[in-house]
Amino acid sequence: MSGLHASQAARAPGERIRNIVIVGGGTAGWMAAAAFSQVLPRELVNTRLIESDDIGRVGVGEATIPPIRTFNAMLRLDENDFLRRTKGTFKLAIELVDWTRIGHSYFHPFGEFGLDIEGVQFHQYWRKLHMRREVPGIEEYCVPAMAARHNKFARPAADPASVASRLKYAYHFDASLYAVMLREYAEARGVTRTEGKILDVKLRAEDGFVDALTLESGATITADLFIDCSGFRGLIIEEALKVGYEDWSHWLPNDSALAIQCASHGELTPYTRSTARAAGWQWRIPLQHRVGTGYVFSSRYVSDDEAAATLMANLESPPLMDPRLLRFTAGRRKQFWSRNCVALGLASGFLEPLESTSIHLVQVGITRLLALFPDMNFNPVEIEQYNRFMTSQYETIRDFLMLHFKATERSDSDYWNDCRMMDVPDSLRHKMELFRAQGRVFRYEDELFAEANWIAVLLGQNVLPESYDTLADRLDTVAVARYLEHIRTAIKQTVDAMPTHHDYIQKNCAAGPAVAVPGAAAG
Ligand SMILES: Cc1cc2nc3c(=O)[nH]c(=O)nc-3n(C[C@H](O)[C@H](O)[C@H](O)COP(=O)(O)OP(=O)(O)OC[C@H]3O[C@@H](n4cnc5c(N)ncnc54)[C@H](O)[C@@H]3O)c2cc1C
């Protein structure tokens, strides 16, 4: 494979990128390969992926957020087939247990609360009644939250007038099966795969661009554009290009995880559960064939052995393996795109998995790269635009994650005391203060999480507005109460009529032999 040098190309404006090499075959590498194979015409761009079986993948990362559906739709994957092949389930929410205080739990659902009236947000009317203690919890006004609570699932109704249309969902899936599926997809569309360990990255003396990779076999591989999906180490972006890392561990203290898989147990829940523990939190991700679980913790507060004991004491069913220890540092690369290398996935940074945002960051990294796809000039203005966008994605997600730790009432361990007392970035402090005043929420430009997400977690963590938007007074208390009750009843009836999550999967996308349901039609 040959590669034109950007310095040569500078004399030939507009000259196309012809060869891409993706380094790494984890979720990030195969997502990139699949997307490129779908979007970039193979007669114009040749894509090659290198991965090492010896090094392997991180192998966790099984909960997602709703935009993953757009990614799969871009690939034109059939949703039922995708769920069957990845043994996936639907995800409507995250249940956060013991985060606010021990014994308390709430849902962070994928969907909005109630319906706004005349430009005033629903939660303002809710708070107006809540301040008089005249209203049930806000979850009762949210379809995905109530469906999650009752282990129900149905895809959203097409009719926008129906409350059943107000449901968003994502998936839980087996990460290794997703990578297999994407690999097949990409290879069928012309991506070539090379198995082998990269030992060296050669940079061009004249401009520091990546020139070639040397494999253990002695083979040399060149390309015009390199996508670094090599995992935490950042083989090209950090080890060769040395862009630097912005360390956020003072804001997101967890630096370790013990991951394990267990036998399926109990009802098939359509949500991820996150249970706060003394020095971190434990996840629970139900798949069709097993339950993924693990303890994310801070090694500053608990030893690996203590963390393992906590995890093993809190397994709900027999483990299928020994726990695997993973280490990480919260933060991001100072540049995501440098010269002719773009880092995706763990190579680009790490935000802990509490809100399942890593795969999403891979997705937006890919789609933004395609939107700013370079020519051989590697115009710095496009690179800067990409880096600005990804920086804002990382920073706004970081703030949202920090909210969960900062807004806690827990005081039962040094870990939670330190989280509660920590300084937060101005961007988060401002959001919390604004909400505390009159329940106002705003979204920074390009921010992933919407107002409804912030409202769910702020209220869930018991950050209560001191007052409500006075415009909510345009309806008197009786009218507001009647309106809220109408919504609550409509949601209850909708959720009551939904099948259970288990039955919905059996009918539409069961991985094993499906249980025959007479008269069943795909949903
Ligand atoms: C505890 C934990 C829980 C997580 N949970 C979630 C979640 O619920 N949701 C979510 O969205 N994300 C989650 N993530 C993040 C998610 O796992 C990753 O974003 C995702 O798996 C992508 O990983 P990756 O492809 O970047 O890296 P990896 O899976 O580490 O892949 C790296 C690849 O690079 C290759 N490689 C490395 N060095 C070389 C070399 N020298 N030569 C050749 N090949 C090489 C390896 O062979 C491998 O193929 C979690 C992460 C952790 C740590």
Short mmCIF file of C-alpha atoms in Angstrom, two decimals, residues 115-122 124-126 128-129 132 438 440 468-484:
data_model
loop_
_atom_site.label_atom_id
_atom_site.label_comp_id
_atom_site.label_asym_id
_atom_site.label_seq_id
_atom_site.Cartn_x
_atom_site.Cartn_y
_atom_site.Cartn_z
CA LEU A 115 -45.82 17.82 28.07
CA ASP A 116 -44.89 21.48 28.15
CA ILE A 117 -47.84 23.91 28.19
CA GLU A 118 -47.67 27.23 26.40
CA GLY A 119 -43.89 27.34 26.39
CA VAL A 120 -43.51 26.55 30.09
CA GLN A 121 -41.70 23.34 30.81
CA PHE A 122 -43.65 20.52 32.40
CA GLN A 124 -42.20 23.79 36.36
CA TYR A 125 -45.90 22.90 36.77
CA TRP A 126 -44.90 19.74 38.58
CA LYS A 128 -45.47 24.19 41.62
CA LEU A 129 -47.60 21.35 43.01
CA ARG A 132 -47.34 22.12 48.16
CA GLN A 438 -36.14 28.55 39.52
CA ARG A 440 -34.13 26.58 34.70
CA TYR A 468 -40.65 27.62 40.02
CA ASP A 469 -40.99 29.63 36.82
CA THR A 470 -43.63 32.25 37.64
CA LEU A 471 -45.09 31.81 34.17
CA ALA A 472 -46.46 28.52 35.50
CA ASP A 473 -48.90 30.69 37.45
CA ARG A 474 -50.82 31.36 34.27
CA LEU A 475 -52.70 28.17 35.19
CA ASP A 476 -54.19 27.98 38.64
CA THR A 477 -53.37 25.07 40.93
CA VAL A 478 -56.61 23.23 40.23
CA ALA A 479 -56.10 23.38 36.46
CA VAL A 480 -52.48 22.24 36.81
CA ALA A 481 -53.50 19.34 39.05
CA ARG A 482 -56.17 18.27 36.56
CA TYR A 483 -53.71 18.46 33.67
CA LEU A 484 -51.04 16.46 35.48
#
